[in-house]
Coordinates of C-alpha atoms and ligand atoms in Angstrom, one line a residue:
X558 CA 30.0 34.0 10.8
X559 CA 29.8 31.1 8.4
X560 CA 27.1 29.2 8.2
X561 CA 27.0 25.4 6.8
X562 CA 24.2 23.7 6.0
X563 CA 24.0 19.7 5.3
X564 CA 20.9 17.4 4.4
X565 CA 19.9 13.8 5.2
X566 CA 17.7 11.1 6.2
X567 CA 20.3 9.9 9.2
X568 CA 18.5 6.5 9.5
X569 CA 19.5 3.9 12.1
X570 CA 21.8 6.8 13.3
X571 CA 25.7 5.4 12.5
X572 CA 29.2 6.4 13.1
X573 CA 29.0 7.9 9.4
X574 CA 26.7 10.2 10.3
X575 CA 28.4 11.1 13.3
X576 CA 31.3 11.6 11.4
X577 CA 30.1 13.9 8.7
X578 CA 28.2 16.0 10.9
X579 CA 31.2 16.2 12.9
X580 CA 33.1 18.1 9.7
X581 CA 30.4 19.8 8.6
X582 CA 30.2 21.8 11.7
X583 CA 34.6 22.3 11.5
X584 CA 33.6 24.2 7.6
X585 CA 32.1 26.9 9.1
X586 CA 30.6 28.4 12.9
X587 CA 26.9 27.2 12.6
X588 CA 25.6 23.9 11.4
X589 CA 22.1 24.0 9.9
X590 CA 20.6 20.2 9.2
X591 CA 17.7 19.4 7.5
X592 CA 16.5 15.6 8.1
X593 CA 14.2 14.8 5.5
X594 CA 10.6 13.6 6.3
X595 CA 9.7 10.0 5.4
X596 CA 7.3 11.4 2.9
X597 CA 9.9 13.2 1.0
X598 CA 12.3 9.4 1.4
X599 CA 9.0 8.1 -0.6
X600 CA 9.1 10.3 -3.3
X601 CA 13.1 9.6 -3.9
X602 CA 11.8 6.0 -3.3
X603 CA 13.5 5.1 -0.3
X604 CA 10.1 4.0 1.3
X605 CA 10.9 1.8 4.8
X606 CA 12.9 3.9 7.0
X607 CA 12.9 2.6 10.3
X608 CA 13.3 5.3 12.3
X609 CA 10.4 8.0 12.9
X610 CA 11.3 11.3 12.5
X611 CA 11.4 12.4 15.6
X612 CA 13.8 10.2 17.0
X613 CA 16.4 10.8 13.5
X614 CA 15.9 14.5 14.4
X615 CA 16.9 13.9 18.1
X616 CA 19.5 11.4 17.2
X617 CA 21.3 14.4 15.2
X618 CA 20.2 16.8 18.5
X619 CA 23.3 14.0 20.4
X620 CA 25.5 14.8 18.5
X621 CA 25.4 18.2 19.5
X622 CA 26.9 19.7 16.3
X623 CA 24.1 21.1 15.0
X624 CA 23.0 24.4 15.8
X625 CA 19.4 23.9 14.1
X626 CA 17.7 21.5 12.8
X627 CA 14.9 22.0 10.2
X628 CA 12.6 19.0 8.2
X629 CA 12.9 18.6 4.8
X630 CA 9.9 17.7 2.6
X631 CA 10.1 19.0 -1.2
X632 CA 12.4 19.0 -4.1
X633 CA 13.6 22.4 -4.6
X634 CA 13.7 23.0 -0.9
X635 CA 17.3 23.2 -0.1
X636 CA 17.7 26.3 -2.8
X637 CA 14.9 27.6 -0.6
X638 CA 16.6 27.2 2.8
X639 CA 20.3 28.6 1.5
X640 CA 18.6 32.0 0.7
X641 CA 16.5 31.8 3.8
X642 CA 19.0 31.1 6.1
X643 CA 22.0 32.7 4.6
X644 CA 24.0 29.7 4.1
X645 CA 27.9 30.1 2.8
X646 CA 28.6 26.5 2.8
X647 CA 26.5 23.4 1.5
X648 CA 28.0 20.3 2.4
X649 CA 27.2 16.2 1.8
X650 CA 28.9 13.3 1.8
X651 CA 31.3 11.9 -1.1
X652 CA 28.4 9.2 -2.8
X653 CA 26.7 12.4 -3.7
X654 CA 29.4 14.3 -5.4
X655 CA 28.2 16.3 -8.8
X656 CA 24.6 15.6 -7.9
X657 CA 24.0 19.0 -6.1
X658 CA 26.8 21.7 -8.1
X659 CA 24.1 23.2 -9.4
X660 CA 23.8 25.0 -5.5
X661 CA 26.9 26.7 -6.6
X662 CA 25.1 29.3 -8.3
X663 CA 23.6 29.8 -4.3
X664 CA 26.7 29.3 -2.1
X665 CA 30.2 26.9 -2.0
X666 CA 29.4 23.8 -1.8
X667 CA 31.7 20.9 -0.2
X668 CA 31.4 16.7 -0.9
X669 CA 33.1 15.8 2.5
X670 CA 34.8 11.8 2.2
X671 CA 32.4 9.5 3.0
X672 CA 33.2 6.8 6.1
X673 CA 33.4 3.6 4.7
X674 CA 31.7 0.3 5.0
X675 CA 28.7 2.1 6.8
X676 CA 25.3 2.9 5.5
X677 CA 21.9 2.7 7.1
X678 CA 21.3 0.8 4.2
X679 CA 23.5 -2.0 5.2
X680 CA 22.6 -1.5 8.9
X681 CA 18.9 -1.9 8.1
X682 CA 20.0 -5.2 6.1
X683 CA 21.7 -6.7 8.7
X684 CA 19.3 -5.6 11.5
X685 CA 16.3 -7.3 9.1
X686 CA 16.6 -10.0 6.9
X687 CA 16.2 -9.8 3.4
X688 CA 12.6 -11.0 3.0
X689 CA 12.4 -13.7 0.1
X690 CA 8.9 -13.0 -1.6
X691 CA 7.5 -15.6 -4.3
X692 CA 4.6 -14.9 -6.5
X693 CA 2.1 -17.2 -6.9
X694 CA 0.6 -16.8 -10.0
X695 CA 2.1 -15.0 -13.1
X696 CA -0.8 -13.2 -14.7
X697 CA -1.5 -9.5 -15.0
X698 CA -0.9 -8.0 -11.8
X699 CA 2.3 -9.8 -10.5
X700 CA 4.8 -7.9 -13.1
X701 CA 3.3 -4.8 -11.6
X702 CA 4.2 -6.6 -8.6
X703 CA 7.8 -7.1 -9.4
X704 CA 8.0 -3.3 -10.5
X705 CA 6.6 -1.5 -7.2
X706 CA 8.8 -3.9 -5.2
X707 CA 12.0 -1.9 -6.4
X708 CA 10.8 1.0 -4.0
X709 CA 10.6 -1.1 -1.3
X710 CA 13.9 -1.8 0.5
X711 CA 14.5 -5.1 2.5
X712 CA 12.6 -7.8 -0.2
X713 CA 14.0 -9.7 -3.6
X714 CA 11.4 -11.2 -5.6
X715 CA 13.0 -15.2 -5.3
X716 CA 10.6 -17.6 -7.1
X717 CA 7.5 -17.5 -9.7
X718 CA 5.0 -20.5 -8.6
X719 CA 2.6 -21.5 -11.9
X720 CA 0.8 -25.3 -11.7
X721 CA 1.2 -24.6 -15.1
X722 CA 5.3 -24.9 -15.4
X723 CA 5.4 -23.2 -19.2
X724 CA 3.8 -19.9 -17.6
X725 CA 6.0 -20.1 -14.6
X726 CA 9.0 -20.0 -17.0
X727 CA 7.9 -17.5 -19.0
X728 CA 7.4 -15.3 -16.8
X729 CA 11.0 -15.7 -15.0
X730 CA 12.6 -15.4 -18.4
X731 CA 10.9 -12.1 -19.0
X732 CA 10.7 -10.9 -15.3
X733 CA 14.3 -11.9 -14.9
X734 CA 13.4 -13.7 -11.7
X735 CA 16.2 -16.0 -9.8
X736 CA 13.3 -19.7 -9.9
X737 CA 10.2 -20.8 -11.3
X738 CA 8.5 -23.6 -10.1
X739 CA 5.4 -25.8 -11.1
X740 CA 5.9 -27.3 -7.5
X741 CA 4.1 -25.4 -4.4
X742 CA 6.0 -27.5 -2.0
X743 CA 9.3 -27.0 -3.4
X744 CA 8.4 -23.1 -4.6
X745 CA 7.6 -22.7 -0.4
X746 CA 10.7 -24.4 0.3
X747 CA 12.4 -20.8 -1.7
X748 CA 11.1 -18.1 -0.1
X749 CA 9.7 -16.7 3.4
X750 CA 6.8 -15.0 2.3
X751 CA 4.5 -15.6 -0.4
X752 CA 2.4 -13.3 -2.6
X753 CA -1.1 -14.9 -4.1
X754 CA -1.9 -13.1 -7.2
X755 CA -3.9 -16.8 -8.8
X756 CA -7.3 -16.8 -9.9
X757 CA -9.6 -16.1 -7.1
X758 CA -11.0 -19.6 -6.6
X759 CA -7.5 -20.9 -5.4
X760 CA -6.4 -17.8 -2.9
X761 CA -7.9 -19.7 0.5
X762 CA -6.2 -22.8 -0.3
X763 CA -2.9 -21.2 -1.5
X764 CA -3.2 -19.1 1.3
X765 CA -4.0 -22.1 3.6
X766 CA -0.8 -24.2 2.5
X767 CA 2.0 -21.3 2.7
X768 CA 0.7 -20.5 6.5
X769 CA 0.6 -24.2 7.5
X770 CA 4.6 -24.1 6.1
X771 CA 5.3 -20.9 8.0
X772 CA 5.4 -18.2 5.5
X773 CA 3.8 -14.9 5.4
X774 CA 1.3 -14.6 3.4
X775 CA -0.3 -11.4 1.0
X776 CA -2.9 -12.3 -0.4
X777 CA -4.9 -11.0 -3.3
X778 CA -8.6 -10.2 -2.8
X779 CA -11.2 -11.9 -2.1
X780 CA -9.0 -14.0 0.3
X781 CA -11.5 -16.5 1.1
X782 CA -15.0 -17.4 0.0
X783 CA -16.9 -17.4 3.3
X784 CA -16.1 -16.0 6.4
X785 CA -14.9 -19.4 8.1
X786 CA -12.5 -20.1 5.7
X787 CA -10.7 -16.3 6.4
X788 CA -11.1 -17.3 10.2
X789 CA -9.3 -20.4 9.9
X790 CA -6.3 -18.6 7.8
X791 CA -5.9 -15.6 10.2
X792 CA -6.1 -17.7 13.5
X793 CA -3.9 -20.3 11.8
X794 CA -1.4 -17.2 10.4
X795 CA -1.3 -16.0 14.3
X796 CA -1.0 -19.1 15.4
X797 CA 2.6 -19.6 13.6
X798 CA 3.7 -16.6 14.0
X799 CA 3.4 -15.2 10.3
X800 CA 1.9 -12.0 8.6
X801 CA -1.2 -12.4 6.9
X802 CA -2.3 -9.4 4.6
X803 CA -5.4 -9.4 2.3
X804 CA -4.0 -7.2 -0.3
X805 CA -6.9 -4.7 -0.9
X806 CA -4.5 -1.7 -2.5
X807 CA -6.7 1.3 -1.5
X808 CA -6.5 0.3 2.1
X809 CA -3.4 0.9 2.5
X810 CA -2.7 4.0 0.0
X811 CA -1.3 6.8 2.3
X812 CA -4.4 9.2 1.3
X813 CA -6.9 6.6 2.1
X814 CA -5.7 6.7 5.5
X815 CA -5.9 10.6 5.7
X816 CA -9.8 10.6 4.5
X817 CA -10.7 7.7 7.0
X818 CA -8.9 10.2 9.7
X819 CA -10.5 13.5 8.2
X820 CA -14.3 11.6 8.1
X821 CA -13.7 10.4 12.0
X822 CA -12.3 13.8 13.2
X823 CA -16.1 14.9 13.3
X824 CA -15.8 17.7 10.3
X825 CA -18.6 16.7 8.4
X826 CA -20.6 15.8 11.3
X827 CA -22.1 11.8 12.8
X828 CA -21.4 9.9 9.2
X829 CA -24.3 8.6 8.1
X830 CA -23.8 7.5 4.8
X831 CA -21.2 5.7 2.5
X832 CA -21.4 5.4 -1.2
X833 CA -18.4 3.1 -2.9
X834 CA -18.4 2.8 -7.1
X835 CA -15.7 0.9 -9.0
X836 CA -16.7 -0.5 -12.5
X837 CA -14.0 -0.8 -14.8
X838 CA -15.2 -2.6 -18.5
X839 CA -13.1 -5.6 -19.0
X840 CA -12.7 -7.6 -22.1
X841 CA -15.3 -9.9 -23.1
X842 CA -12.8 -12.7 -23.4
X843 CA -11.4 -12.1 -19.9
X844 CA -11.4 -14.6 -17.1
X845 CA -13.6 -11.5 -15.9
X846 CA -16.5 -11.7 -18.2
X847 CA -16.3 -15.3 -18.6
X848 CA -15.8 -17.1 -15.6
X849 CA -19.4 -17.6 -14.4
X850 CA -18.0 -19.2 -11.0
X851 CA -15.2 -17.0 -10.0
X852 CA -15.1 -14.0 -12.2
X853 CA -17.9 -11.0 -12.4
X854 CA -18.0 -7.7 -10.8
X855 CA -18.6 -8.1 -7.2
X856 CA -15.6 -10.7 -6.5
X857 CA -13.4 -8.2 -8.7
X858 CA -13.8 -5.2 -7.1
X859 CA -16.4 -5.8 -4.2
X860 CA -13.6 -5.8 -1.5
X861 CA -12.3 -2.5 -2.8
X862 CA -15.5 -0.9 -2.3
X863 CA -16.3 -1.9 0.8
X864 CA -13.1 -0.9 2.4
X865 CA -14.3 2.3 3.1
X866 CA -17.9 1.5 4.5
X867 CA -16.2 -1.0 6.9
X868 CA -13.5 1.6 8.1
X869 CA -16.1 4.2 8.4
X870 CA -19.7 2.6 9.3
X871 CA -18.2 -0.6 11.0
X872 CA -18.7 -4.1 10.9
X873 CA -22.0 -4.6 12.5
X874 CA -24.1 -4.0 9.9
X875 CA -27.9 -5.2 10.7
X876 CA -28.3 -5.8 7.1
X877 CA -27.1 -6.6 3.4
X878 CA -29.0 -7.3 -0.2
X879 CA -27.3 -7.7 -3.3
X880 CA -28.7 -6.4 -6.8
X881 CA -27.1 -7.8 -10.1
X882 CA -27.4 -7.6 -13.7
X883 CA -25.8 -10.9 -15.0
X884 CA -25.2 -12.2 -18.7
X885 CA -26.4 -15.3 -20.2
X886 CA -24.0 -17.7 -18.4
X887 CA -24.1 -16.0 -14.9
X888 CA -21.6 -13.6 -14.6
X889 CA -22.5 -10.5 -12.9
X890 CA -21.7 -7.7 -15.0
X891 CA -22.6 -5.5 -12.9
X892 CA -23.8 -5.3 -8.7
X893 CA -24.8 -3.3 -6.3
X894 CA -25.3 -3.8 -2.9
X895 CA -27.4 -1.7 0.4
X896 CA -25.8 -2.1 3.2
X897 CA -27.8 -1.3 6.3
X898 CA -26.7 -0.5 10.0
X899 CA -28.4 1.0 13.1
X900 CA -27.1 4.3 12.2
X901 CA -27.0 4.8 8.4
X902 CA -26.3 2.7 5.4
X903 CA -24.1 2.1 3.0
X904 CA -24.3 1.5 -1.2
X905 CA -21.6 0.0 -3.8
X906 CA -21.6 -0.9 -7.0
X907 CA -19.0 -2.9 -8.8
X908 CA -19.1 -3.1 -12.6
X909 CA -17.4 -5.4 -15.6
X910 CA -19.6 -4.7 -18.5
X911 CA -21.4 -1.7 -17.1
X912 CA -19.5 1.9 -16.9
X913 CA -20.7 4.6 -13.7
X914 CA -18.9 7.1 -12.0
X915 CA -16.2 5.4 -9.7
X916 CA -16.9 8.1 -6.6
X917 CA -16.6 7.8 -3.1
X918 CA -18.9 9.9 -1.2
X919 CA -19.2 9.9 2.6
X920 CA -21.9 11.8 3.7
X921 CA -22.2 13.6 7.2
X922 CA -24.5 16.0 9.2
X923 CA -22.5 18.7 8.7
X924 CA -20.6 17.7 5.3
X925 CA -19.7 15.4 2.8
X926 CA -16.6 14.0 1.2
X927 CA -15.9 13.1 -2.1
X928 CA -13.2 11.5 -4.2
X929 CA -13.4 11.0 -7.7
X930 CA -12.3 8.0 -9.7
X931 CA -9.6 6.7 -9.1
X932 CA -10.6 7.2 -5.3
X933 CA -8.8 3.5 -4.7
X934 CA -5.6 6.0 -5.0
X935 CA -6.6 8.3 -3.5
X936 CA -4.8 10.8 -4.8
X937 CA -7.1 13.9 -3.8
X938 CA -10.5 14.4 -2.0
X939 CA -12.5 17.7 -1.0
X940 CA -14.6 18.1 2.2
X941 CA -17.6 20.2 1.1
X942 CA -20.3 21.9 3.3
X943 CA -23.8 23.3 3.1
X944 CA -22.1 26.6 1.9
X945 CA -20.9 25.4 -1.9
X946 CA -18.4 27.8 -1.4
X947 CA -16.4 26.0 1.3
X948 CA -14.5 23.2 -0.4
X949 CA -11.1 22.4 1.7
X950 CA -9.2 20.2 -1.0
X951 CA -6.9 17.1 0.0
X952 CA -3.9 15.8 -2.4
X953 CA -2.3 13.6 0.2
X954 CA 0.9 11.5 -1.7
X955 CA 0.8 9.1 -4.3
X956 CA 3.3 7.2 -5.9
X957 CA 3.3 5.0 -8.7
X958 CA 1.0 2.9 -9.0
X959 CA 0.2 2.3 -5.1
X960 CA 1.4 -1.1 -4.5
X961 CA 4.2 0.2 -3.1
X962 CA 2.8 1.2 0.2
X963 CA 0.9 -2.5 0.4
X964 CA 3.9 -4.4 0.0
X965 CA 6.4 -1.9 2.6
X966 CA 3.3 -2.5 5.4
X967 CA 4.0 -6.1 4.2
X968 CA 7.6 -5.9 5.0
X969 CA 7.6 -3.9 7.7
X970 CA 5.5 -6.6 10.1
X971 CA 7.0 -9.3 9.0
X972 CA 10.2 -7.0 10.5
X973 CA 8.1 -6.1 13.3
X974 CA 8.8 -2.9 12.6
X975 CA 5.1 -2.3 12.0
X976 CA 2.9 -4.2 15.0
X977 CA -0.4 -3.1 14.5
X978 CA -2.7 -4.0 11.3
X979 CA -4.8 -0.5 12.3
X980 CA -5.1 -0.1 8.1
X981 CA -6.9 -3.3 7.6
X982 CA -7.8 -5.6 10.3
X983 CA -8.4 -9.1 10.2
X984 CA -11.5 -8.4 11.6
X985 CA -12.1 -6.4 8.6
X986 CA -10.9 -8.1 5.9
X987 CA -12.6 -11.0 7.8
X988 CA -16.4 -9.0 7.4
X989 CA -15.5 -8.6 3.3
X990 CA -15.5 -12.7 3.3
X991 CA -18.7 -12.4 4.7
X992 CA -20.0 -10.6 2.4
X993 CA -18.4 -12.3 -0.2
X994 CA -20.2 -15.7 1.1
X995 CA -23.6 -13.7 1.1
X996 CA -23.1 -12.7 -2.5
X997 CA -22.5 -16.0 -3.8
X998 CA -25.3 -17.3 -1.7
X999 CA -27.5 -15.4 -3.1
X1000 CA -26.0 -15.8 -7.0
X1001 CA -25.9 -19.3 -6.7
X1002 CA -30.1 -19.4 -5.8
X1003 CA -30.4 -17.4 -8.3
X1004 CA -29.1 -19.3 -11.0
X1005 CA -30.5 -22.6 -9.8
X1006 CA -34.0 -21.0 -10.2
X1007 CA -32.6 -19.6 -13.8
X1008 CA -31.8 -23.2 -14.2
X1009 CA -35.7 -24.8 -13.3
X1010 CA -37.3 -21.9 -15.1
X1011 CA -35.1 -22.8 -18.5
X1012 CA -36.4 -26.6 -17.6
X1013 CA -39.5 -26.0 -17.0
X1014 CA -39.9 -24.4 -20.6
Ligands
CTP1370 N1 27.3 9.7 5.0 C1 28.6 9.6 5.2 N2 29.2 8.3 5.4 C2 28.5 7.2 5.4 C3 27.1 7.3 5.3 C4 26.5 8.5 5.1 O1 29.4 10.5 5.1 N3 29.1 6.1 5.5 C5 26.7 11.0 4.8 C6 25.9 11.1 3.5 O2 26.7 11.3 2.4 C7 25.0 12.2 3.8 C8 24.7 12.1 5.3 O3 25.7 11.2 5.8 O4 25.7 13.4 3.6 C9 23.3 11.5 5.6 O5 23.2 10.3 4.8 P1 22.0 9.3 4.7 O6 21.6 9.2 3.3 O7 21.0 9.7 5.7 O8 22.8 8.0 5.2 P2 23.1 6.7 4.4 O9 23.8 5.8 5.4 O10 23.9 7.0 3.2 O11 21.7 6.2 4.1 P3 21.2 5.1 2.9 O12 22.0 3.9 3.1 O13 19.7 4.9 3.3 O14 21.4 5.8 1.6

């Protein structure tokens, strides 16, 4: 008996597919396929396949050529699987050929002719529109932007917005991107969607104007100042019919996910306490340390850090104080704040110009979780217990630097591929404004009372 065995992601099943799997079976007597898992796709950074895997794996089940099916998920697999299973015959299509000789130290292997003119690739471009994304903004994060976008299938990066013109065109000359504008109008008239990445004082507004106009909207945190203002964008975003993402990175970072999950699944017990740091020392001349209005710690990283106590100790807090350690002109180099509910509390600490351990800790009746710096990543966490020698450890996947993940949820609703905004809800990100607006409340009685004290002297 010969035995064949053939790999692939068989997206938006096609005649192509059909057609391979129909020779692959004719090499030999029994057809082994493995269909990879979207996981693996990620790592080879083909991240929005549309279909799930269970309905790929029954789609190649139709066919009825293969006689077992088995799921792909790590490189070095297929060696693996051509031992296990015996396989004479390792076959894939033409666009492949050279790439996998190195199986014929295992068993034969065959690059069967391609069908032309098909490709879920094409069939997932024509099903969805290519989404036209422009930047607003062109300062530090939006080339990291540009980068993470090339592992996201279905998007082109159309048109650099700067009110500053100069920037805009720098930026397009070194990003290589098709239009720069100084004009929002005419920049809006370019694109369908819209990534915010300006300073934070001009998000809301930015925000405010692309909705109005019909485009989809990511927005750099904080989205708003108060919690009105994030109310009027997300009733006006459903309203027209358009996405509208607060782009808070950890949220939506596959391992995130998985330790929101792991905490609710009741293995460390009722949760009872959250405790969020993320300081990061930024340059004294940066808009950071100097921007007593709109820079400091708390509006840089205070919606990162309370992602997690809002996923995990809700919104209905009873209570929230704010403690900060600011510099001469007012910027808060450093804040914490105690969040209080009916049934446990919460703590974070955001830093500019003070250093602490970026950890997150949730802590249960039975258990506690932790995740080290960079936990925003979430590249690992370990679930520990009463008995210091029960650690279960966590590395969920990770790829580059994360925004990758943000900006395929992106793309995926505005495809509607994606309905449901389970990973950070408007409700949600709607709370962080609140908090926001408490924050500055509080810092801006603050500093008037700085302000009569240095009169009074
Ligand atoms: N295949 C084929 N002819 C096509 C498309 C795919 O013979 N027109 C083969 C591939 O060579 C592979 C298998 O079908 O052996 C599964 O391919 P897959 O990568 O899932 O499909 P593609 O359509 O090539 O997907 P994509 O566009 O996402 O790369």
């Amino acid at each position: 008996m010969k035995t064949v065995i053939t790999y692939g992601t068989f997206d938006l099943f096609h005649q192509g597919h059909y057609n391979l799997l129909k020779r692959a079976k004719e090499l030999g007597d029994y057809l082994i396929v493995g269909v990879t898992t979207e996981h693996f796709d990620e790592a080879r950074g083909k991240v929005n396949v549309v279909d799930p895997i269970i309905e790929r794996i029954e789609n190649v089940k139709k066919t009825g050529f293969a006689d077992m099916i088995i799921v792909e998920d790590h490189d070095g697999q297929k060696i693996e699987d051509i031992q296990k299973y015996g396989a004479d015959i390792f076959t894939v299509g033409s666009d492949w050929v050279g790439t996998f000789d190195y199986l014929n130290a295992f068993c034969k292997v065959v690059y069967l002719e391609r069908t032309p003119n098909i490709s879920s690739t094409f069939l997932r471009k024509k099903q969805f529109k290519i989404v036209r994304i422009g930047i607003v903004g062109t300062g530090r994060i939006a080339p990291r932007f540009i980068s993470e976008s090339k592992y996201v299938s279905g998007l082109t990066i159309e048109c650099a917005y700067n009110p500053v013109e100069e920037s805009a065109k720098r930026f397009e000359k070194r990003e290589k991107i098709k239009c720069y504008t100084g004009d929002y109008e005419e920049f809006l008239e370019n694109v369908d969607a819209v990534y915010i990445a300006s300073p934070n004082e001009t998000h809301f507004e930015y925000a405010k104007k692309a909705i109005e106009a019909g485009k989809h909207v990511l927005s750099e945190k904080p989205l708003s100042f108060t919690k009105k203002e994030s109310e009027v964008l997300y009733t006006s975003a459903k309203g027209k019919g358009v996405v509208l993402m607060e782009a808070v990175k950890a949220a939506y970072c596959p391992g995130f996910q998985q330790l929101i999950n792991v905490a609710k699944s009741g293995k460390i017990g009722d949760i009872v306490d959250v405790e969020a740091s993320f300081t990061r020392l930024a340059d004294p001349l940066s808009r950071e340390r100097t921007d007593a209005e709109y820079g400091g710690a708390f509006l840089e990283f205070g919606p990162s850090v309370l992602v997690p106590v809002i996923k995990l100790m809700g919104k209905d807090y009873t209570s929230v104080t704010f403690d900060s350690i600011y510099d001469g002109n007012g910027v808060d180099l450093y804040t914490k704040a105690d969040i209080r509910y009916d049934n446990g509390f919460a703590t974070v600490k955001t830093g500019v110009g003070v250093k602490t351990e970026g950890q997150l800790v949730v802590s249960g009746t039975k258990g506690y979780i932790i995740a080290q710096s960079p936990w925003w990543l979430m590249k690992k966490f370990d679930v520990r217990y009463e008995d210091s020698s029960k650690i279960e450890h966590f590395e969920p996947r990770f790829q580059g630097d994360g925004l990758r993940y943000e900006i395929s949820d992106f793309v995926s609703k505005i495809n509607g591929t994606d309905k449901k905004d389970y990973k950070l809800t408007a409700g949600e990100s709607t709370i962080m404004s609140e908090f926001v607006e408490k924050f500055m409340e509080q810092k801006k009685k603050l500093m008037i009372s700085r302000q009569r004290k240095g009169e009074d002297k």
